[in-house]
PDB file of C-alpha atoms (C1' of nucleotides) in Angstrom:
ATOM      1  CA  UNK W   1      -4.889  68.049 164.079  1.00 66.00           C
ATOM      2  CA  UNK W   2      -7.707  66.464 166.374  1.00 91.00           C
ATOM      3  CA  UNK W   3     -10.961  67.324 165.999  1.00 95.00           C
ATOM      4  CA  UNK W   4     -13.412  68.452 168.975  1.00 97.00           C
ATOM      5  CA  UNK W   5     -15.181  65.646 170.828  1.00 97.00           C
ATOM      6  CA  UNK W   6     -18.502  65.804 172.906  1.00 97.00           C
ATOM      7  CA  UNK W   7     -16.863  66.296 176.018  1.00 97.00           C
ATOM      8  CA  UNK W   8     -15.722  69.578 174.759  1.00 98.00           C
ATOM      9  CA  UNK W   9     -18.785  70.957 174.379  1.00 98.00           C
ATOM     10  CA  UNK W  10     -20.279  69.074 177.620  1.00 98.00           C
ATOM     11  CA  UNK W  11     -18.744  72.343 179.440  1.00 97.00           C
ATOM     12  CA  UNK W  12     -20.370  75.573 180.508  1.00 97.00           C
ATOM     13  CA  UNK W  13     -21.464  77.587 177.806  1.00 97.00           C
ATOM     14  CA  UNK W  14     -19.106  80.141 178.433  1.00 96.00           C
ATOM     15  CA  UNK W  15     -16.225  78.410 178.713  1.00 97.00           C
ATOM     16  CA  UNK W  16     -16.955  76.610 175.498  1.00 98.00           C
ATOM     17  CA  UNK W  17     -17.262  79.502 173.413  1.00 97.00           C
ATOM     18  CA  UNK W  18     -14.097  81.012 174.674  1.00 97.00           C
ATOM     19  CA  UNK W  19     -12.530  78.190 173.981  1.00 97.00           C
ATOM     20  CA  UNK W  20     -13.730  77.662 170.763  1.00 98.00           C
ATOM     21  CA  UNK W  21     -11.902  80.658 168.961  1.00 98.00           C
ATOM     22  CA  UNK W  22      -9.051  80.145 167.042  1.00 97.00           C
ATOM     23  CA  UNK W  23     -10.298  76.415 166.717  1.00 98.00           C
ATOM     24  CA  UNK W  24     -11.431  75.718 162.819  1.00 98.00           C
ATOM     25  CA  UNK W  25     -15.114  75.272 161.297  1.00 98.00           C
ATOM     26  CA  UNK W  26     -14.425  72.935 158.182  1.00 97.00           C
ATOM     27  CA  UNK W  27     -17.478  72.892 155.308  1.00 97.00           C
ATOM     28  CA  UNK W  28     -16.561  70.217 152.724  1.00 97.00           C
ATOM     29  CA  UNK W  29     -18.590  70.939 149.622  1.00 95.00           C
ATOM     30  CA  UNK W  30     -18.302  68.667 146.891  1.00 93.00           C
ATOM     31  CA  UNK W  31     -14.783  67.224 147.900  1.00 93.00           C
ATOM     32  CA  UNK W  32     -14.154  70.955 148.054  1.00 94.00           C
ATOM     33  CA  UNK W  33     -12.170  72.060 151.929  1.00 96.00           C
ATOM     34  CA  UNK W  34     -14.116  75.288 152.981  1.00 97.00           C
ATOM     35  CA  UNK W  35     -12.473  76.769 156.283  1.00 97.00           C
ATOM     36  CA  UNK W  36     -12.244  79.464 158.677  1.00 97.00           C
ATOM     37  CA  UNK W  37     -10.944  79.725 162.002  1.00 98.00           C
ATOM     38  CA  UNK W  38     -13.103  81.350 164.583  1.00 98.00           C
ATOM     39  CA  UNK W  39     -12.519  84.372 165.770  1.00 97.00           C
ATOM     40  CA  UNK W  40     -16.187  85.470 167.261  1.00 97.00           C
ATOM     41  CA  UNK W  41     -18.559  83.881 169.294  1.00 97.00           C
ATOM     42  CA  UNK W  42     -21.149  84.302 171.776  1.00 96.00           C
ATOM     43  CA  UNK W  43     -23.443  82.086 174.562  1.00 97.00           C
ATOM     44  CA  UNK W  44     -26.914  81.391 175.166  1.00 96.00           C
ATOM     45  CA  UNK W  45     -27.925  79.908 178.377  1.00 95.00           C
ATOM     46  CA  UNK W  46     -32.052  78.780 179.037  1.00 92.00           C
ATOM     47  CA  UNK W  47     -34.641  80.271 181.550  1.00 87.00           C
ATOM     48  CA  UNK W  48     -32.980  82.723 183.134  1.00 90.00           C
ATOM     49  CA  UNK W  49     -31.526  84.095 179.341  1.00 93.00           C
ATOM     50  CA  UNK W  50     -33.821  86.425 178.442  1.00 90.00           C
ATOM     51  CA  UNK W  51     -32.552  86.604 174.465  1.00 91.00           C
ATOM     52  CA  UNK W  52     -32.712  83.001 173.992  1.00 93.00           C
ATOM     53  CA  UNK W  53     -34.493  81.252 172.601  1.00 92.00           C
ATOM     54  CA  UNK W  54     -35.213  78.231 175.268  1.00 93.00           C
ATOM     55  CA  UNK W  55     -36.055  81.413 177.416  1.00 91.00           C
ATOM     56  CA  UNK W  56     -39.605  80.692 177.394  1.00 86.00           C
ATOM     57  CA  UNK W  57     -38.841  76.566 178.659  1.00 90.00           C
ATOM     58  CA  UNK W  58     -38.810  73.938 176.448  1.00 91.00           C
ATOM     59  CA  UNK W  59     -40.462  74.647 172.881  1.00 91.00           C
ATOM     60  CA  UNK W  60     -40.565  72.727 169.596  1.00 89.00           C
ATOM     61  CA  UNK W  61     -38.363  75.502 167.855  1.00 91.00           C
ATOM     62  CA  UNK W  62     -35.227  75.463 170.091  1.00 94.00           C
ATOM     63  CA  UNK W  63     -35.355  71.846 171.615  1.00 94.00           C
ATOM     64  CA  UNK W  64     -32.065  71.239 170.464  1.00 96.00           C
ATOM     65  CA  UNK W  65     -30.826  73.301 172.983  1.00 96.00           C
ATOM     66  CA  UNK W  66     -31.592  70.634 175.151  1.00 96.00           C
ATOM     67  CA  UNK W  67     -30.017  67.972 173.466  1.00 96.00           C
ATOM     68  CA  UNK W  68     -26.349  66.464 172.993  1.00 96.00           C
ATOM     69  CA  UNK W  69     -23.840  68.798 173.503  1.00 97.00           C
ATOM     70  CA  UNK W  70     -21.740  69.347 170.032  1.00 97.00           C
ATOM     71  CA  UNK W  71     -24.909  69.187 167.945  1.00 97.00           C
ATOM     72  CA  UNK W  72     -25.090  71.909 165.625  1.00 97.00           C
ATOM     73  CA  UNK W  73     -27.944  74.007 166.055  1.00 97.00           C
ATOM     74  CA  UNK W  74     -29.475  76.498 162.962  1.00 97.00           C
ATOM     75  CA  UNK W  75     -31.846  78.908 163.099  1.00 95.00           C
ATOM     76  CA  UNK W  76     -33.202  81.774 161.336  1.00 95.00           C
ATOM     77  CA  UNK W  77     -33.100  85.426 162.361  1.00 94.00           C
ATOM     78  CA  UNK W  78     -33.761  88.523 159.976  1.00 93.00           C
ATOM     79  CA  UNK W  79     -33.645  86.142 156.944  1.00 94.00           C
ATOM     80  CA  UNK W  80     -30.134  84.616 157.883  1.00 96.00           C
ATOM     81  CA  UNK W  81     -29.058  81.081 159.066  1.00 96.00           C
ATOM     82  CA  UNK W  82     -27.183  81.369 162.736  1.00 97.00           C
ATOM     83  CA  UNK W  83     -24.927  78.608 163.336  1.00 97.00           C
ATOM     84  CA  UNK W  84     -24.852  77.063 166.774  1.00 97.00           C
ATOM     85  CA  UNK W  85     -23.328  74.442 168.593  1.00 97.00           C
ATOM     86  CA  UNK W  86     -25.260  72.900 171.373  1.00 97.00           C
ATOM     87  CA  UNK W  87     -23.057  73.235 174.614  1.00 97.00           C
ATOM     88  CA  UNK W  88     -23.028  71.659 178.536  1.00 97.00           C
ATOM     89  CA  UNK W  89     -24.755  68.281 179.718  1.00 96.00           C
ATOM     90  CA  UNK W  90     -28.047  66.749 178.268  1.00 95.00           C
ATOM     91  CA  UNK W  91     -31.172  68.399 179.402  1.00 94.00           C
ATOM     92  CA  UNK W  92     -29.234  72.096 180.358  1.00 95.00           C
ATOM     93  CA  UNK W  93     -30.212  74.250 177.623  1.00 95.00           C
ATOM     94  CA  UNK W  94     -27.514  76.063 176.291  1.00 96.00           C
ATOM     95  CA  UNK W  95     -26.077  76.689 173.102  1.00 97.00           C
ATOM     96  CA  UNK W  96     -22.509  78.945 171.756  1.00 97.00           C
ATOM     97  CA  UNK W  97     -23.419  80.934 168.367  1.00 97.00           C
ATOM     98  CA  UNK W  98     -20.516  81.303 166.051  1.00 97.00           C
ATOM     99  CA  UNK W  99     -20.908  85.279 165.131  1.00 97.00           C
ATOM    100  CA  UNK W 100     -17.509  85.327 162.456  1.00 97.00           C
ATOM    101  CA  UNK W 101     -14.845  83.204 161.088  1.00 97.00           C
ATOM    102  CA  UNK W 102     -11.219  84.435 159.168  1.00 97.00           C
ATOM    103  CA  UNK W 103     -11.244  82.444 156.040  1.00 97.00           C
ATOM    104  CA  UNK W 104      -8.303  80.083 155.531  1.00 97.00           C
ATOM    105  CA  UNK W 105      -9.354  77.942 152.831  1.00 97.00           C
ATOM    106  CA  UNK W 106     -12.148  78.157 149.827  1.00 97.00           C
ATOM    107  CA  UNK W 107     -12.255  81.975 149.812  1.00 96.00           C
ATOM    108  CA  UNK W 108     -12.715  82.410 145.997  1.00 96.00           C
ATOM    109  CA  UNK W 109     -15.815  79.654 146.700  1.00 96.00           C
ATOM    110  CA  UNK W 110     -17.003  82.389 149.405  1.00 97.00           C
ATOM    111  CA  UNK W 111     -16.412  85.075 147.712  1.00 96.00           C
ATOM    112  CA  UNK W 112     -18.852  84.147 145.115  1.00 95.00           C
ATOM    113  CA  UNK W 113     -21.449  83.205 147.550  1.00 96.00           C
ATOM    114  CA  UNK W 114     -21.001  86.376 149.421  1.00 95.00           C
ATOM    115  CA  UNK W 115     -20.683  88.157 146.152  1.00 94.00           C
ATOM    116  CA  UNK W 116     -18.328  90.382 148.693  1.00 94.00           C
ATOM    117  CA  UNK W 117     -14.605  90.307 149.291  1.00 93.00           C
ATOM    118  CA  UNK W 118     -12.481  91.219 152.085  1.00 94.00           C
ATOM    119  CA  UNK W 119     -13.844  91.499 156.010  1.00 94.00           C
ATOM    120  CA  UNK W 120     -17.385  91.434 154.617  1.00 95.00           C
ATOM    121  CA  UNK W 121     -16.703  87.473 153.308  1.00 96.00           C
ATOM    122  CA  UNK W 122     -17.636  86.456 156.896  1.00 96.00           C
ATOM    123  CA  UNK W 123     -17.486  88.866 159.018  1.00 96.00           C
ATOM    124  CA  UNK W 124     -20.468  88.618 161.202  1.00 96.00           C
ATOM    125  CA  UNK W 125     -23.130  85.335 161.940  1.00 96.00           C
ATOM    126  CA  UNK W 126     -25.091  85.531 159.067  1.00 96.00           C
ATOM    127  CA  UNK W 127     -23.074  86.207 156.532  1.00 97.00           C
ATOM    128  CA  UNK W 128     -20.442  83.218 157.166  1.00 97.00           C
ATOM    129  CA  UNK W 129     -23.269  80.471 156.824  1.00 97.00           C
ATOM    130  CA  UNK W 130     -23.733  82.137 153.555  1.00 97.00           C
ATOM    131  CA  UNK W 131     -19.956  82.260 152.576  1.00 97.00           C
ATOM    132  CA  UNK W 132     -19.889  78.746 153.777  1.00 97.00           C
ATOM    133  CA  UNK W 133     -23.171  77.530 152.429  1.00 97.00           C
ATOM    134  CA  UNK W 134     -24.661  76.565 155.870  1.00 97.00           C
ATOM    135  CA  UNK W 135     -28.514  76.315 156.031  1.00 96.00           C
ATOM    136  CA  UNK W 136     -31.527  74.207 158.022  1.00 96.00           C
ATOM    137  CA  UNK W 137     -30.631  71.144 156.815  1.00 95.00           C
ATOM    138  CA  UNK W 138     -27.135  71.004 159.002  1.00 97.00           C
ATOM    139  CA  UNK W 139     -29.671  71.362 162.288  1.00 96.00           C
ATOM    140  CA  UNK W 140     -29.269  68.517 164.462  1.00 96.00           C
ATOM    141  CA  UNK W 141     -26.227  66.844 163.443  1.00 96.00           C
ATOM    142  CA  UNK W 142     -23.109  66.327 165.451  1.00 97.00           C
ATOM    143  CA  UNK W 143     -19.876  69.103 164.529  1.00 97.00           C
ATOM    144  CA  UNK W 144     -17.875  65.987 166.111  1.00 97.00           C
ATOM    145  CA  UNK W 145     -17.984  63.881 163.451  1.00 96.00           C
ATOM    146  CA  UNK W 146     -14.975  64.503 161.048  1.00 94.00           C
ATOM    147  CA  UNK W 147     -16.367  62.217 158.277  1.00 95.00           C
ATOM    148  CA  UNK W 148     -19.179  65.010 157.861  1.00 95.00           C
ATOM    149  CA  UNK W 149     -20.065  67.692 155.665  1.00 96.00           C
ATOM    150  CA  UNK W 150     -19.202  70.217 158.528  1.00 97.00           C
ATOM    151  CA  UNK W 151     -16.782  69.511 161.967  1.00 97.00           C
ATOM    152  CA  UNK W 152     -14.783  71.595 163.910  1.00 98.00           C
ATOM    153  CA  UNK W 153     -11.033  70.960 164.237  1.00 97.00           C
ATOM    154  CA  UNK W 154      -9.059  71.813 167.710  1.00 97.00           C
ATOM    155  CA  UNK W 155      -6.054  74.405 167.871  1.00 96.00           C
ATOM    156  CA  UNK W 156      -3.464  74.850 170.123  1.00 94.00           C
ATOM    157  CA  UNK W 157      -2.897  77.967 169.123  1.00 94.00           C
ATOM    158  CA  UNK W 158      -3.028  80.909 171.811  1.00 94.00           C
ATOM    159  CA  UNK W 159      -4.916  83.499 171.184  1.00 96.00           C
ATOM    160  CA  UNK W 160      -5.846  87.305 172.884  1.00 96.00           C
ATOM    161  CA  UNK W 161      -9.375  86.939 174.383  1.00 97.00           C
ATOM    162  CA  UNK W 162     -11.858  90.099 174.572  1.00 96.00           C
ATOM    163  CA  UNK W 163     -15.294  90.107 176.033  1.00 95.00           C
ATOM    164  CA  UNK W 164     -18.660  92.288 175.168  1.00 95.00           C
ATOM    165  CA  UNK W 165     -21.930  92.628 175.845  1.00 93.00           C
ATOM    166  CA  UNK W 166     -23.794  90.278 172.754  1.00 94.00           C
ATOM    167  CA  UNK W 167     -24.681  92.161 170.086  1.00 93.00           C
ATOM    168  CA  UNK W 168     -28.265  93.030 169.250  1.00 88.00           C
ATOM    169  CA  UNK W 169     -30.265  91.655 171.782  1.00 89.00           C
ATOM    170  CA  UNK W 170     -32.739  93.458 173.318  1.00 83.00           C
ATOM    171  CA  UNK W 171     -32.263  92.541 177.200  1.00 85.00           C
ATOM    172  CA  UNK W 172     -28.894  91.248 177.843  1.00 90.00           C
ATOM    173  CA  UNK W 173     -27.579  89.695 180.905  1.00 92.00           C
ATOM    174  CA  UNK W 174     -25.153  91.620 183.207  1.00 92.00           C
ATOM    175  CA  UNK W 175     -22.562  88.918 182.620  1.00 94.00           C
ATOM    176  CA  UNK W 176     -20.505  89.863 179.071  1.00 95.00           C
ATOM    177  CA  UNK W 177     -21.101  86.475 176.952  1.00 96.00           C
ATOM    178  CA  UNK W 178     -19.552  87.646 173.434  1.00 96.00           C
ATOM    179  CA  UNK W 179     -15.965  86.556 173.146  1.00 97.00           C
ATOM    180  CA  UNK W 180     -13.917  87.601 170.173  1.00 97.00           C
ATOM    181  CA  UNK W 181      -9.866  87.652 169.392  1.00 97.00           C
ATOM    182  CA  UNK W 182      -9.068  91.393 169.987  1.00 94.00           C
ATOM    183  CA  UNK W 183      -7.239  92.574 166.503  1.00 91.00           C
ATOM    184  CA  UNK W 184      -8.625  90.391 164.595  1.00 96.00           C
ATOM    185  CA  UNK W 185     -10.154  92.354 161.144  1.00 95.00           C
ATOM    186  CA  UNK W 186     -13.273  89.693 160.862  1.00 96.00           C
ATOM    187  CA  UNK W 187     -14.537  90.530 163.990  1.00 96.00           C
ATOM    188  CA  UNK W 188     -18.041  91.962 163.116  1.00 93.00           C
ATOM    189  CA  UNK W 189     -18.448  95.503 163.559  1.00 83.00           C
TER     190      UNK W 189
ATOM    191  C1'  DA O   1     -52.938  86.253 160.074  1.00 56.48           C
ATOM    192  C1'  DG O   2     -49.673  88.820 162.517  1.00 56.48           C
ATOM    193  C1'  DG O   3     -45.482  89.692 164.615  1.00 56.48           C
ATOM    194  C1'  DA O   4     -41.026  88.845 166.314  1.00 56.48           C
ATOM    195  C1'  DA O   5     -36.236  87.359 165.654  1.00 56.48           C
ATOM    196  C1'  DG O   6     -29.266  86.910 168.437  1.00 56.48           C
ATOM    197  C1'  DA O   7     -28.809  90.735 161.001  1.00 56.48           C
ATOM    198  C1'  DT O   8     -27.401  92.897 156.747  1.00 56.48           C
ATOM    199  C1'  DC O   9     -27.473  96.059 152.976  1.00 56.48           C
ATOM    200  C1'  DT O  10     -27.778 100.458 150.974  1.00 56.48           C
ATOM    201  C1'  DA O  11     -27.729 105.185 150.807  1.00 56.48           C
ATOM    202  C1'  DC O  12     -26.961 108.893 152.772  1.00 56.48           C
ATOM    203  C1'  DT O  13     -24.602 112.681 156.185  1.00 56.48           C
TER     204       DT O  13
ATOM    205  C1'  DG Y   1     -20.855 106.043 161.094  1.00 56.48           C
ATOM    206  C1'  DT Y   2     -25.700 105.929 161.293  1.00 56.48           C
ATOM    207  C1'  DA Y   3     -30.748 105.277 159.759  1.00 56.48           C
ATOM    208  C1'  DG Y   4     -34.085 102.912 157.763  1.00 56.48           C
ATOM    209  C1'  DA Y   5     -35.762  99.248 154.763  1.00 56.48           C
ATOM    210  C1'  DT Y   6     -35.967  94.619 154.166  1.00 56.48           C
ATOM    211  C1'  DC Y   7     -34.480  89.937 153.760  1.00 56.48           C
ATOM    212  C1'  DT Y   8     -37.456  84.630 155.775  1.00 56.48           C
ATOM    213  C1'  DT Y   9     -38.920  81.412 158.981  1.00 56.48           C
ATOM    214  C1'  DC Y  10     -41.469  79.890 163.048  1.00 56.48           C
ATOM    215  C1'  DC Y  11     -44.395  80.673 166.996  1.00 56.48           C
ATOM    216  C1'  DT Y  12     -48.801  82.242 169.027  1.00 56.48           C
ATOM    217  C1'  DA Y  13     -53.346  83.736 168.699  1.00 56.48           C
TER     218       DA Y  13
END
DNA sequence: AGGAAGATCTACT
DNA sequence: GTAGATCTTCCTA
């Protein structure tokens, strides 16, 4: 199994985070294999975004949108790390958020982090970076490099695609950017 | 110093 | 299922 390269993510936001479920997020802790494959995402375009954050043009807090494609991306909403992978060419700020994940391995680990079981393990964007033990100090580094602490793997697996409105923004574009696996249990809500 | 942020938890009906 | 409280950072004034 391959792992994602940077022209994967050097595509249209969109596209990329359709793509990108049923692919896997790996988290190796300790020599320890924590994975999930995604089944939730959603994307984030610049200026004319109103919800993100490089809305407002280029700031100090969400430059990385403007960076490499495949560079994760963390930030902090309501007291909870959202994981992001920076998406299309250099200098177009975009970004996909990962909203949930289906454990496949390490769910006793997240379990314990999570101090939840079942759907609630990692069932919505902030509470997979905790199952997974994601934080700030993952921002800026490359999910293409499978010698890291956390990569994501390709799939050829097919899977059912569903679109939404994102969730809990508070002006959303007309265009339906949340993509999730339809059936799947983890999606959130 | 204040407020906003793309969320989650708990405690109810 | 819904309502309201509350978690923590970073930006702007």
């Amino acid at each position: 199994m391959d792992i994602l390269d940077q022209d994967f993510y050097n595509q249209d936001a969109s596209i990329v985070a359709k793509q990108l479920l049923g692919k896997y997020l790996i988290r190796v802790y300790n020599n320890n294999i924590i994975s999930g494959r995604i089944v939730e995402t959603e994307a984030y375009y610049g200026e004319q975004d109103p919800p993100s954050r490089a809305y407002k043009g280029y700031n100090n807090f969400a430059k990385l949108m403007w960076d490499t494609p495949g560079k994760i991306f963390i930030y902090m909403v309501h007291a909870h790390w959202l994981l992001n992978i920076v998406t299309m060419p250099i200098g177009i700020p975009s970004a996909v958020l990962i909203r949930a994940i289906e454990p496949l391995e390490g769910l006793d680990f997240m379990e314990v982090n999570r101090t939840k079981k079942g759907k609630n393990v990692s069932n919505g964007p902030g509470k997979l970076t905790k199952a997974m033990l994601i934080d700030k100090s993952f921002d800026g580094i490359m999910a293409t490099n499978i010698n890291g602490d956390l990569f994501i793997k390709n799939s050829y697996e097919k899977v059912r695609i569903k679109s939404s409105h994102r969730i809990g923004v508070r002006k959303d574009l007309k265009r339906k950017l949340r993509f999730f696996i339809s059936d799947n249990i983890f999606v959130s809500k």
